[in-house]
mmCIF file of C-alpha atoms in Angstrom:
data_model
loop_
_atom_site.group_PDB
_atom_site.id
_atom_site.type_symbol
_atom_site.label_atom_id
_atom_site.label_comp_id
_atom_site.label_asym_id
_atom_site.label_seq_id
_atom_site.Cartn_x
_atom_site.Cartn_y
_atom_site.Cartn_z
ATOM 1 C CA UNK A 1108 -26.026 47.097 37.562
ATOM 2 C CA UNK A 1109 -23.930 47.424 40.705
ATOM 3 C CA UNK A 1110 -20.308 48.509 40.729
ATOM 4 C CA UNK A 1111 -18.927 44.957 41.142
ATOM 5 C CA UNK A 1112 -20.874 43.671 38.083
ATOM 6 C CA UNK A 1113 -19.711 46.575 35.932
ATOM 7 C CA UNK A 1114 -16.112 45.969 36.902
ATOM 8 C CA UNK A 1115 -16.454 42.226 36.017
ATOM 9 C CA UNK A 1116 -17.844 43.094 32.570
ATOM 10 C CA UNK A 1117 -14.971 45.439 31.890
ATOM 11 C CA UNK A 1118 -12.523 42.667 32.841
ATOM 12 C CA UNK A 1119 -14.199 40.163 30.511
ATOM 13 C CA UNK A 1120 -14.066 42.367 27.421
ATOM 14 C CA UNK A 1121 -10.318 41.896 26.707
ATOM 15 C CA UNK A 1122 -10.593 38.135 27.207
ATOM 16 C CA UNK A 1123 -13.526 37.850 24.781
ATOM 17 C CA UNK A 1124 -11.680 39.965 22.230
ATOM 18 C CA UNK A 1125 -8.579 37.804 22.454
ATOM 19 C CA UNK A 1126 -10.610 34.613 22.034
ATOM 20 C CA UNK A 1127 -12.381 36.081 19.016
ATOM 21 C CA UNK A 1128 -9.080 37.047 17.404
ATOM 22 C CA UNK A 1129 -7.645 33.564 18.005
ATOM 23 C CA UNK A 1130 -10.739 31.942 16.461
ATOM 24 C CA UNK A 1131 -10.555 34.206 13.415
ATOM 25 C CA UNK A 1132 -6.868 33.525 12.884
ATOM 26 C CA UNK A 1133 -7.478 29.783 13.224
ATOM 27 C CA UNK A 1134 -10.321 29.835 10.717
ATOM 28 C CA UNK A 1135 -8.368 31.925 8.218
ATOM 29 C CA UNK A 1136 -5.263 29.725 8.540
ATOM 30 C CA UNK A 1137 -7.252 26.487 8.210
ATOM 31 C CA UNK A 1138 -8.826 27.753 5.033
ATOM 32 C CA UNK A 1139 -5.559 28.860 3.457
ATOM 33 C CA UNK A 1140 -3.068 26.027 4.003
ATOM 34 C CA UNK A 1141 -0.408 26.480 1.306
ATOM 35 C CA UNK A 1142 -0.448 23.845 -1.460
ATOM 36 C CA UNK A 1143 3.170 23.011 -0.662
ATOM 37 C CA UNK A 1144 2.146 21.856 2.827
ATOM 38 C CA UNK A 1145 -0.630 19.691 1.398
ATOM 39 C CA UNK A 1146 1.787 18.298 -1.197
ATOM 40 C CA UNK A 1147 4.271 17.231 1.493
ATOM 41 C CA UNK A 1148 1.491 15.585 3.514
ATOM 42 C CA UNK A 1149 0.383 13.599 0.456
ATOM 43 C CA UNK A 1150 3.979 12.548 -0.213
ATOM 44 C CA UNK A 1151 4.277 11.352 3.387
ATOM 45 C CA UNK A 1152 1.099 9.290 3.074
ATOM 46 C CA UNK A 1153 2.323 7.927 -0.260
ATOM 47 C CA UNK A 1154 5.513 6.637 1.382
ATOM 48 C CA UNK A 1155 3.412 4.965 4.063
ATOM 49 C CA UNK A 1156 1.351 3.308 1.336
ATOM 50 C CA UNK A 1157 4.512 1.948 -0.330
ATOM 51 C CA UNK A 1158 5.545 0.499 3.011
ATOM 52 C CA UNK A 1159 2.248 -1.347 3.277
ATOM 53 C CA UNK A 1160 0.243 0.882 5.610
ATOM 54 C CA UNK A 1161 -3.337 0.036 6.536
ATOM 55 C CA UNK A 1162 -6.465 0.695 4.509
ATOM 56 C CA UNK A 1163 -7.288 3.688 6.687
ATOM 57 C CA UNK A 1164 -4.146 5.506 5.596
ATOM 58 C CA UNK A 1165 -4.870 4.533 1.995
ATOM 59 C CA UNK A 1166 -8.347 6.055 2.194
ATOM 60 C CA UNK A 1167 -6.932 9.254 3.683
ATOM 61 C CA UNK A 1168 -4.331 9.422 0.905
ATOM 62 C CA UNK A 1169 -7.016 9.044 -1.767
ATOM 63 C CA UNK A 1170 -9.206 11.723 -0.195
ATOM 64 C CA UNK A 1171 -6.378 14.225 0.189
ATOM 65 C CA UNK A 1172 -4.931 13.581 -3.294
ATOM 66 C CA UNK A 1173 -8.368 13.848 -4.943
ATOM 67 C CA UNK A 1174 -9.032 17.145 -3.153
ATOM 68 C CA UNK A 1175 -5.611 18.449 -4.134
ATOM 69 C CA UNK A 1176 -5.964 17.823 -7.879
ATOM 70 C CA UNK A 1177 -9.383 19.515 -7.774
ATOM 71 C CA UNK A 1178 -8.316 22.567 -5.784
ATOM 72 C CA UNK A 1179 -4.762 23.037 -7.088
ATOM 73 C CA UNK A 1180 -4.772 21.819 -10.693
ATOM 74 C CA UNK A 1181 -2.307 24.564 -11.627
ATOM 75 C CA UNK A 1182 0.220 23.637 -8.940
ATOM 76 C CA UNK A 1183 3.631 22.843 -10.407
ATOM 77 C CA UNK A 1184 3.567 19.263 -9.094
ATOM 78 C CA UNK A 1185 -0.098 18.529 -9.658
ATOM 79 C CA UNK A 1186 0.834 15.874 -12.232
ATOM 80 C CA UNK A 1187 2.728 13.950 -9.584
ATOM 81 C CA UNK A 1188 -0.300 14.026 -7.283
ATOM 82 C CA UNK A 1189 -2.442 12.701 -10.168
ATOM 83 C CA UNK A 1190 0.070 9.867 -10.499
ATOM 84 C CA UNK A 1191 -0.008 9.112 -6.756
ATOM 85 C CA UNK A 1192 -3.808 9.196 -6.790
ATOM 86 C CA UNK A 1193 -3.965 6.726 -9.672
ATOM 87 C CA UNK A 1194 -1.658 4.299 -7.868
ATOM 88 C CA UNK A 1195 -3.608 4.583 -4.617
ATOM 89 C CA UNK A 1196 -6.923 3.971 -6.389
ATOM 90 C CA UNK A 1197 -5.453 0.920 -8.135
ATOM 91 C CA UNK A 1198 -4.184 -0.428 -4.826
ATOM 92 C CA UNK A 1199 -7.644 0.087 -3.322
ATOM 93 C CA UNK A 1200 -9.201 -1.864 -6.240
ATOM 94 C CA UNK A 1201 -11.056 1.257 -7.372
ATOM 95 C CA UNK A 1202 -10.003 0.508 -10.926
ATOM 96 C CA UNK A 1203 -12.625 2.576 -12.749
ATOM 97 C CA UNK A 1204 -11.538 5.659 -10.844
ATOM 98 C CA UNK A 1205 -7.877 4.796 -11.446
ATOM 99 C CA UNK A 1206 -8.568 4.645 -15.195
ATOM 100 C CA UNK A 1207 -10.212 8.070 -15.099
ATOM 101 C CA UNK A 1208 -7.232 9.488 -13.191
ATOM 102 C CA UNK A 1209 -4.632 8.028 -15.565
ATOM 103 C CA UNK A 1210 -6.647 9.159 -18.587
ATOM 104 C CA UNK A 1211 -6.785 12.677 -17.204
ATOM 105 C CA UNK A 1212 -3.055 12.574 -16.458
ATOM 106 C CA UNK A 1213 -2.062 11.485 -19.973
ATOM 107 C CA UNK A 1214 -4.383 14.086 -21.468
ATOM 108 C CA UNK A 1215 -3.611 17.081 -19.265
ATOM 109 C CA UNK A 1216 0.076 16.396 -18.674
ATOM 110 C CA UNK A 1217 1.425 14.757 -21.862
ATOM 111 C CA UNK A 1218 4.948 15.981 -21.117
ATOM 112 C CA UNK A 1219 5.091 14.695 -17.537
ATOM 113 C CA UNK A 1220 8.234 13.058 -16.199
ATOM 114 C CA UNK A 1221 6.674 9.577 -16.161
ATOM 115 C CA UNK A 1222 4.453 9.152 -19.250
ATOM 116 C CA UNK A 1223 5.773 5.682 -20.068
ATOM 117 C CA UNK A 1224 4.880 4.304 -16.666
ATOM 118 C CA UNK A 1225 1.484 6.009 -16.687
ATOM 119 C CA UNK A 1226 0.577 4.540 -20.090
ATOM 120 C CA UNK A 1227 1.605 1.091 -18.885
ATOM 121 C CA UNK A 1228 -0.489 1.395 -15.725
ATOM 122 C CA UNK A 1229 -3.435 2.704 -17.732
ATOM 123 C CA UNK A 1230 -3.188 -0.321 -20.019
ATOM 124 C CA UNK A 1231 -3.046 -2.664 -17.035
ATOM 125 C CA UNK A 1232 -6.117 -1.015 -15.529
ATOM 126 C CA UNK A 1233 -7.989 -1.449 -18.826
ATOM 127 C CA UNK A 1234 -6.987 -5.125 -18.853
ATOM 128 C CA UNK A 1235 -8.209 -5.552 -15.287
ATOM 129 C CA UNK A 1236 -11.607 -4.221 -16.392
ATOM 130 C CA UNK A 1237 -11.630 -6.516 -19.437
ATOM 131 C CA UNK A 1238 -11.303 -3.548 -21.826
ATOM 132 C CA UNK A 1239 -8.539 -5.226 -23.808
ATOM 133 C CA UNK A 1240 -8.945 -3.289 -27.055
ATOM 134 C CA UNK A 1241 -8.390 -0.019 -25.211
ATOM 135 C CA UNK A 1242 -5.437 -1.598 -23.406
ATOM 136 C CA UNK A 1243 -3.952 -2.661 -26.744
ATOM 137 C CA UNK A 1244 -4.170 0.893 -28.034
ATOM 138 C CA UNK A 1245 -2.368 2.267 -24.987
ATOM 139 C CA UNK A 1246 0.337 -0.423 -25.106
ATOM 140 C CA UNK A 1247 0.934 0.220 -28.815
ATOM 141 C CA UNK A 1248 1.133 3.966 -28.235
ATOM 142 C CA UNK A 1249 3.856 3.340 -25.659
ATOM 143 C CA UNK A 1250 5.756 0.905 -27.886
ATOM 144 C CA UNK A 1251 5.701 3.316 -30.835
ATOM 145 C CA UNK A 1252 6.750 6.360 -28.816
ATOM 146 C CA UNK A 1253 10.059 7.808 -30.122
ATOM 147 C CA UNK A 1254 11.387 8.461 -26.603
ATOM 148 C CA UNK A 1255 9.809 5.754 -24.447
ATOM 149 C CA UNK A 1256 9.555 2.930 -26.991
ATOM 150 C CA UNK A 1257 12.845 1.405 -25.790
ATOM 151 C CA UNK A 1258 12.026 1.674 -22.083
ATOM 152 C CA UNK A 1259 11.364 -1.181 -19.680
ATOM 153 C CA UNK A 1260 7.707 -0.065 -19.646
ATOM 154 C CA UNK A 1261 7.500 -0.586 -23.402
ATOM 155 C CA UNK A 1262 9.185 -3.986 -23.092
ATOM 156 C CA UNK A 1263 6.564 -4.979 -20.537
ATOM 157 C CA UNK A 1264 3.849 -3.735 -22.898
ATOM 158 C CA UNK A 1265 5.276 -5.937 -25.677
ATOM 159 C CA UNK A 1266 5.226 -9.009 -23.435
ATOM 160 C CA UNK A 1267 1.677 -8.202 -22.397
ATOM 161 C CA UNK A 1268 0.506 -7.885 -25.999
ATOM 162 C CA UNK A 1269 2.028 -11.286 -26.730
ATOM 163 C CA UNK A 1270 -0.143 -12.908 -24.059
ATOM 164 C CA UNK A 1271 -3.545 -14.363 -24.705
ATOM 165 C CA UNK A 1272 -5.966 -11.596 -23.796
ATOM 166 C CA UNK A 1273 -8.072 -13.917 -21.648
ATOM 167 C CA UNK A 1274 -5.082 -14.324 -19.324
ATOM 168 C CA UNK A 1275 -4.504 -10.592 -19.021
ATOM 169 C CA UNK A 1276 -5.937 -9.628 -15.634
ATOM 170 C CA UNK A 1277 -4.053 -6.372 -15.107
ATOM 171 C CA UNK A 1278 -1.288 -7.718 -12.876
ATOM 172 C CA UNK A 1279 1.609 -5.445 -12.057
ATOM 173 C CA UNK A 1280 5.047 -6.163 -13.583
ATOM 174 C CA UNK A 1281 6.278 -8.182 -10.595
ATOM 175 C CA UNK A 1282 3.617 -10.805 -11.343
ATOM 176 C CA UNK A 1283 3.633 -10.555 -15.092
ATOM 177 C CA UNK A 1284 7.242 -11.534 -15.778
ATOM 178 C CA UNK A 1285 7.614 -14.992 -17.247
ATOM 179 C CA UNK A 1286 10.379 -17.186 -15.922
ATOM 180 C CA UNK A 1287 13.517 -17.534 -18.014
ATOM 181 C CA UNK A 1288 16.228 -20.150 -17.557
ATOM 182 C CA UNK A 1289 18.935 -18.548 -15.420
ATOM 183 C CA UNK A 1290 20.737 -21.879 -15.023
ATOM 184 C CA UNK A 1291 22.002 -21.468 -18.603
ATOM 185 C CA UNK A 1292 24.508 -18.910 -17.311
ATOM 186 C CA UNK A 1293 25.867 -21.116 -14.528
ATOM 187 C CA UNK A 1294 29.467 -22.119 -15.204
ATOM 188 C CA UNK A 1295 30.039 -19.196 -17.590
ATOM 189 C CA UNK A 1296 32.009 -15.999 -16.937
ATOM 190 C CA UNK A 1297 29.864 -13.243 -15.482
ATOM 191 C CA UNK A 1298 29.080 -10.487 -17.965
ATOM 192 C CA UNK A 1299 31.085 -7.374 -17.117
ATOM 193 C CA UNK A 1300 29.470 -3.976 -16.746
ATOM 194 C CA UNK A 1301 30.561 -0.453 -15.846
ATOM 195 C CA UNK A 1302 27.842 1.720 -14.313
ATOM 196 C CA UNK A 1303 27.333 4.537 -11.821
ATOM 197 C CA UNK A 1304 25.955 3.551 -8.449
ATOM 198 C CA UNK A 1305 23.139 5.492 -6.792
ATOM 199 C CA UNK A 1306 25.724 7.733 -5.111
ATOM 200 C CA UNK A 1307 27.445 8.596 -8.394
ATOM 201 C CA UNK A 1308 30.464 6.332 -7.919
ATOM 202 C CA UNK A 1309 31.939 3.908 -10.459
ATOM 203 C CA UNK A 1310 30.744 0.329 -10.087
ATOM 204 C CA UNK A 1311 31.775 -2.838 -11.922
ATOM 205 C CA UNK A 1312 32.372 -6.526 -11.343
ATOM 206 C CA UNK A 1313 36.022 -5.991 -12.220
ATOM 207 C CA UNK A 1314 36.334 -3.672 -9.221
ATOM 208 C CA UNK A 1315 35.393 -6.587 -6.947
ATOM 209 C CA UNK A 1316 37.369 -9.335 -8.693
ATOM 210 C CA UNK A 1317 38.858 -11.645 -6.087
ATOM 211 C CA UNK A 1318 35.720 -11.484 -3.962
ATOM 212 C CA UNK A 1319 32.626 -13.650 -3.974
ATOM 213 C CA UNK A 1320 29.848 -11.424 -5.361
ATOM 214 C CA UNK A 1321 26.080 -11.733 -5.246
ATOM 215 C CA UNK A 1322 24.526 -9.823 -8.159
ATOM 216 C CA UNK A 1323 20.946 -9.173 -7.081
ATOM 217 C CA UNK A 1324 18.232 -7.984 -9.502
ATOM 218 C CA UNK A 1325 15.263 -6.537 -7.641
ATOM 219 C CA UNK A 1326 12.855 -3.589 -7.278
ATOM 220 C CA UNK A 1327 11.019 -1.798 -4.480
ATOM 221 C CA UNK A 1328 7.697 -2.372 -6.265
ATOM 222 C CA UNK A 1329 8.297 -6.140 -6.229
ATOM 223 C CA UNK A 1330 6.788 -7.737 -3.104
ATOM 224 C CA UNK A 1331 8.868 -10.953 -3.263
ATOM 225 C CA UNK A 1332 11.992 -8.779 -3.603
ATOM 226 C CA UNK A 1333 11.167 -6.910 -0.417
ATOM 227 C CA UNK A 1334 10.639 -10.262 1.295
ATOM 228 C CA UNK A 1335 14.247 -11.134 0.405
ATOM 229 C CA UNK A 1336 15.654 -8.028 2.095
ATOM 230 C CA UNK A 1337 16.081 -9.619 5.574
ATOM 231 C CA UNK A 1338 17.954 -12.595 4.049
ATOM 232 C CA UNK A 1339 20.278 -10.272 2.129
ATOM 233 C CA UNK A 1340 20.958 -8.128 5.180
ATOM 234 C CA UNK A 1341 21.729 -11.163 7.310
ATOM 235 C CA UNK A 1342 24.100 -12.611 4.699
ATOM 236 C CA UNK A 1343 25.856 -9.281 4.236
ATOM 237 C CA UNK A 1344 26.417 -8.797 7.958
ATOM 238 C CA UNK A 1345 27.796 -12.325 8.272
ATOM 239 C CA UNK A 1346 30.191 -12.294 5.317
ATOM 240 C CA UNK A 1347 31.022 -8.658 4.446
ATOM 241 C CA UNK A 1348 34.388 -8.872 6.232
ATOM 242 C CA UNK A 1349 35.344 -12.085 4.418
ATOM 243 C CA UNK A 1350 35.819 -10.765 0.849
ATOM 244 C CA UNK A 1351 32.139 -10.898 0.001
ATOM 245 C CA UNK A 1352 30.073 -8.201 -1.697
ATOM 246 C CA UNK A 1353 26.485 -7.713 -2.824
ATOM 247 C CA UNK A 1354 25.732 -5.578 -5.870
ATOM 248 C CA UNK A 1355 22.095 -4.585 -6.230
ATOM 249 C CA UNK A 1356 20.678 -3.893 -9.679
ATOM 250 C CA UNK A 1357 17.374 -2.087 -9.170
ATOM 251 C CA UNK A 1358 14.663 -2.248 -11.833
ATOM 252 C CA UNK A 1359 12.833 0.629 -10.178
ATOM 253 C CA UNK A 1360 11.649 3.630 -12.151
ATOM 254 C CA UNK A 1361 11.505 6.107 -9.294
ATOM 255 C CA UNK A 1362 14.951 6.792 -7.870
ATOM 256 C CA UNK A 1363 13.639 8.737 -4.864
ATOM 257 C CA UNK A 1364 11.508 5.775 -3.753
ATOM 258 C CA UNK A 1365 14.493 3.462 -4.231
ATOM 259 C CA UNK A 1366 16.768 5.684 -2.132
ATOM 260 C CA UNK A 1367 14.115 6.021 0.579
ATOM 261 C CA UNK A 1368 13.748 2.225 0.818
ATOM 262 C CA UNK A 1369 17.526 1.669 0.871
ATOM 263 C CA UNK A 1370 17.889 4.186 3.693
ATOM 264 C CA UNK A 1371 14.944 2.822 5.639
ATOM 265 C CA UNK A 1372 16.200 -0.768 5.417
ATOM 266 C CA UNK A 1373 19.859 0.198 5.977
ATOM 267 C CA UNK A 1374 21.011 -1.632 2.847
ATOM 268 C CA UNK A 1375 24.654 -0.532 2.806
ATOM 269 C CA UNK A 1376 25.949 -2.511 -0.185
ATOM 270 C CA UNK A 1377 26.376 -0.925 -3.656
ATOM 271 C CA UNK A 1378 23.239 -0.345 -5.724
ATOM 272 C CA UNK A 1379 22.633 0.919 -9.251
ATOM 273 C CA UNK A 1380 19.562 1.651 -11.335
ATOM 274 C CA UNK A 1381 19.269 -0.722 -14.268
ATOM 275 C CA UNK A 1382 19.128 1.228 -17.532
ATOM 276 C CA UNK A 1383 17.366 0.430 -20.778
ATOM 277 C CA UNK A 1384 18.891 0.194 -24.228
ATOM 278 C CA UNK A 1385 22.495 -0.878 -24.800
ATOM 279 C CA UNK A 1386 23.397 -0.761 -21.108
ATOM 280 C CA UNK A 1387 20.458 -2.871 -19.905
ATOM 281 C CA UNK A 1388 22.293 -5.189 -17.494
ATOM 282 C CA UNK A 1389 19.165 -7.171 -16.634
ATOM 283 C CA UNK A 1390 18.639 -7.941 -20.309
ATOM 284 C CA UNK A 1391 22.277 -9.014 -20.697
ATOM 285 C CA UNK A 1392 21.767 -11.474 -17.848
ATOM 286 C CA UNK A 1393 18.507 -12.677 -19.426
ATOM 287 C CA UNK A 1394 16.555 -11.634 -16.342
ATOM 288 C CA UNK A 1395 12.889 -12.327 -17.011
ATOM 289 C CA UNK A 1396 11.734 -12.486 -13.389
ATOM 290 C CA UNK A 1397 12.671 -10.808 -10.155
ATOM 291 C CA UNK A 1398 13.949 -11.348 -7.575
ATOM 292 C CA UNK A 1399 16.872 -12.944 -9.381
ATOM 293 C CA UNK A 1400 20.354 -13.384 -7.961
ATOM 294 C CA UNK A 1401 23.590 -14.719 -9.431
ATOM 295 C CA UNK A 1402 26.394 -15.902 -7.155
ATOM 296 C CA UNK A 1403 29.789 -15.212 -8.748
ATOM 297 C CA UNK A 1404 33.031 -16.751 -7.481
ATOM 298 C CA UNK A 1405 36.325 -14.931 -6.912
ATOM 299 C CA UNK A 1406 37.470 -15.757 -10.452
ATOM 300 C CA UNK A 1407 34.404 -14.117 -12.020
ATOM 301 C CA UNK A 1408 32.469 -17.280 -12.892
ATOM 302 C CA UNK A 1409 28.730 -17.609 -12.217
ATOM 303 C CA UNK A 1410 28.291 -20.560 -9.883
ATOM 304 C CA UNK A 1411 24.639 -20.365 -8.906
ATOM 305 C CA UNK A 1412 21.490 -18.604 -10.142
ATOM 306 C CA UNK A 1413 18.035 -17.922 -8.716
ATOM 307 C CA UNK A 1414 19.537 -17.979 -5.244
ATOM 308 C CA UNK A 1415 17.309 -16.735 -2.442
ATOM 309 C CA UNK A 1416 15.945 -17.281 1.035
ATOM 310 C CA UNK A 1417 17.590 -19.696 3.432
ATOM 311 C CA UNK A 1418 19.744 -21.169 0.637
ATOM 312 C CA UNK A 1419 21.694 -17.926 0.404
ATOM 313 C CA UNK A 1420 24.074 -18.143 3.355
ATOM 314 C CA UNK A 1421 25.211 -21.796 2.885
ATOM 315 C CA UNK A 1422 25.968 -21.136 -0.807
ATOM 316 C CA UNK A 1423 28.030 -18.035 0.013
ATOM 317 C CA UNK A 1424 29.900 -19.822 2.795
ATOM 318 C CA UNK A 1425 30.753 -22.687 0.440
ATOM 319 C CA UNK A 1426 32.256 -20.382 -2.198
ATOM 320 C CA UNK A 1427 34.202 -18.391 0.397
ATOM 321 C CA UNK A 1428 35.652 -21.624 1.783
ATOM 322 C CA UNK A 1429 36.606 -22.670 -1.758
ATOM 323 C CA UNK A 1430 38.174 -19.257 -2.404
ATOM 324 C CA UNK A 1431 40.227 -19.374 0.788
ATOM 325 C CA UNK A 1432 41.444 -22.894 -0.025
ATOM 326 C CA UNK A 1433 42.539 -21.956 -3.559
ATOM 327 C CA UNK A 1434 44.260 -18.755 -2.528
ATOM 328 C CA UNK A 1435 45.894 -20.486 0.429
ATOM 329 C CA UNK A 1436 47.251 -23.219 -1.847
ATOM 330 C CA UNK A 1437 48.583 -20.582 -4.249
ATOM 331 C CA UNK A 1438 50.405 -18.746 -1.465
ATOM 332 C CA UNK A 1439 51.689 -21.913 0.228
ATOM 333 C CA UNK A 1440 52.069 -24.518 -2.536
ATOM 334 C CA UNK A 1441 52.597 -28.125 -1.523
ATOM 335 C CA UNK A 1442 56.256 -29.106 -1.989
#
């Protein structure tokens, strides 16, 4: 070897060593990604799924969630990943796998933060597969539960059990509600309520007396409700400075998903989570289907029900015109 070749070899040694170290660090890091990082990635994909992302993202979510529950079963939020996986499998029409996931969740995590919802979804998955006897057992378990038996999930289970089993195809709650008769409340005083909004503030109809109010019952999980969002936003922007207010009553079960959707859509009007039990506002208004909206005049009387779509703005404008005329006549009476 001549002197030039030897010198070149000596110069290459540090470079090779550095490359080897970089490769080793990369391999070690790739094989030891903290569970918390994986958890956040799955949560991000889950939000994309709720916003209607493509099937490719859904497949990635399923793969990552399935790997997570296998590799990190002892992680503190593994139950939540099981729940996300079950929902993703259901959305992908992989119902058998969804059943297995929900079964494992109810068995391994009986004290999870969402057992009522999981039991309901497990029952729906059984119904979708035609396994109605197993669905009945799950629904009854939910109904009889000392803590969750009065929840909206249990109420849905009761309505499902009352249906003919041949018509039970495993539809989600947004499709399974049966229409009530909201027109029965038209012409009657709106039912008062006092609740906390999603920001912790006091909220009531009394607080907005003198305004025209649209009381909107909806949920993020309800597709037709999301389709109403552009109409609501347009109406609010047009009339919010003319003594008009929207109050949203959300039938969602996951407050974080509700808040994320509100922020994403820039829905700036007051919102509250509908409760179950004695303070179930939806039940007091006989809401059996969503979306459902009641238009209330400035005197607190329900004037229209089941108001939606392009009919929204003309109805609001009419009541505001009526309000202005009445208040104007009261201030300047005809002599």
